[in-house]
């Protein structure tokens, strides 16, 4: 399976969050579609998702070394 791009991971992260909160913001308004968020907000979601991906990759590398 090909790895996801940081942008794809950010969008997946945002969509998962939206689903978890019923598509509503903290004050009850409907969440915007990914395309309508703007570059700054999308960049925040992308950065968060990339951080998690890096962390998971690091955990996998450590686990792989322990199995040698």
mmCIF file of N, CA and C in Angstrom, residues 22-45:
data_model
loop_
_atom_site.group_PDB
_atom_site.id
_atom_site.type_symbol
_atom_site.label_atom_id
_atom_site.label_comp_id
_atom_site.label_asym_id
_atom_site.label_seq_id
_atom_site.Cartn_x
_atom_site.Cartn_y
_atom_site.Cartn_z
ATOM 1 N N UNK A 22 -19.971 14.934 15.163
ATOM 2 C CA UNK A 22 -21.246 15.136 14.486
ATOM 3 C C UNK A 22 -21.237 16.272 13.475
ATOM 4 N N UNK A 23 -20.047 16.630 12.982
ATOM 5 C CA UNK A 23 -19.955 17.675 11.971
ATOM 6 C C UNK A 23 -20.233 19.073 12.493
ATOM 7 N N UNK A 24 -20.100 19.240 13.814
ATOM 8 C CA UNK A 24 -20.400 20.534 14.437
ATOM 9 C C UNK A 24 -19.181 21.097 15.152
ATOM 10 N N UNK A 25 -19.048 22.428 15.129
ATOM 11 C CA UNK A 25 -17.979 23.094 15.856
ATOM 12 C C UNK A 25 -18.298 23.107 17.345
ATOM 13 N N UNK A 26 -17.364 23.621 18.138
ATOM 14 C CA UNK A 26 -17.560 23.666 19.590
ATOM 15 C C UNK A 26 -18.798 24.464 19.987
ATOM 16 N N UNK A 27 -19.216 25.407 19.147
ATOM 17 C CA UNK A 27 -20.392 26.214 19.473
ATOM 18 C C UNK A 27 -21.635 25.814 18.671
ATOM 19 N N UNK A 28 -21.599 24.611 18.098
ATOM 20 C CA UNK A 28 -22.785 24.060 17.464
ATOM 21 C C UNK A 28 -22.995 24.385 15.998
ATOM 22 N N UNK A 29 -22.095 25.164 15.420
ATOM 23 C CA UNK A 29 -22.243 25.489 13.995
ATOM 24 C C UNK A 29 -21.745 24.329 13.141
ATOM 25 N N UNK A 30 -22.239 24.209 11.909
ATOM 26 C CA UNK A 30 -21.737 23.154 11.026
ATOM 27 C C UNK A 30 -20.272 23.391 10.682
ATOM 28 N N UNK A 31 -19.493 22.326 10.670
ATOM 29 C CA UNK A 31 -18.091 22.432 10.277
ATOM 30 C C UNK A 31 -18.010 22.668 8.778
ATOM 31 N N UNK A 32 -16.991 23.412 8.377
ATOM 32 C CA UNK A 32 -16.764 23.673 6.959
ATOM 33 C C UNK A 32 -16.240 22.425 6.260
ATOM 34 N N UNK A 33 -16.470 22.350 4.972
ATOM 35 C CA UNK A 33 -15.855 21.299 4.163
ATOM 36 C C UNK A 33 -14.352 21.561 4.128
ATOM 37 N N UNK A 34 -13.568 20.506 3.969
ATOM 38 C CA UNK A 34 -12.114 20.624 3.907
ATOM 39 C C UNK A 34 -11.678 21.713 2.919
ATOM 40 N N UNK A 35 -12.292 21.728 1.751
ATOM 41 C CA UNK A 35 -11.925 22.673 0.697
ATOM 42 C C UNK A 35 -12.157 24.126 1.098
ATOM 43 N N UNK A 36 -13.046 24.344 2.053
ATOM 44 C CA UNK A 36 -13.411 25.700 2.460
ATOM 45 C C UNK A 36 -12.640 26.197 3.684
ATOM 46 N N UNK A 37 -11.728 25.405 4.215
ATOM 47 C CA UNK A 37 -11.031 25.778 5.445
ATOM 48 C C UNK A 37 -9.990 26.868 5.258
ATOM 49 N N UNK A 38 -9.394 26.937 4.088
ATOM 50 C CA UNK A 38 -8.296 27.869 3.866
ATOM 51 C C UNK A 38 -6.959 27.208 4.174
ATOM 52 N N UNK A 39 -5.907 27.765 3.605
ATOM 53 C CA UNK A 39 -4.587 27.146 3.703
ATOM 54 C C UNK A 39 -4.057 27.087 5.133
ATOM 55 N N UNK A 40 -4.299 28.109 5.927
ATOM 56 C CA UNK A 40 -3.764 28.135 7.289
ATOM 57 C C UNK A 40 -4.365 27.032 8.144
ATOM 58 N N UNK A 41 -5.675 26.899 8.110
ATOM 59 C CA UNK A 41 -6.336 25.867 8.923
ATOM 60 C C UNK A 41 -6.017 24.478 8.378
ATOM 61 N N UNK A 42 -6.052 24.311 7.065
ATOM 62 C CA UNK A 42 -5.660 23.025 6.492
ATOM 63 C C UNK A 42 -4.234 22.684 6.914
ATOM 64 N N UNK A 43 -3.347 23.679 6.892
ATOM 65 C CA UNK A 43 -1.962 23.454 7.295
ATOM 66 C C UNK A 43 -1.841 22.966 8.724
ATOM 67 N N UNK A 44 -2.693 23.457 9.596
ATOM 68 C CA UNK A 44 -2.698 22.988 10.980
ATOM 69 C C UNK A 44 -3.088 21.521 11.080
ATOM 70 N N UNK A 45 -4.132 21.140 10.357
ATOM 71 C CA UNK A 45 -4.558 19.740 10.352
ATOM 72 C C UNK A 45 -3.498 18.844 9.724
#
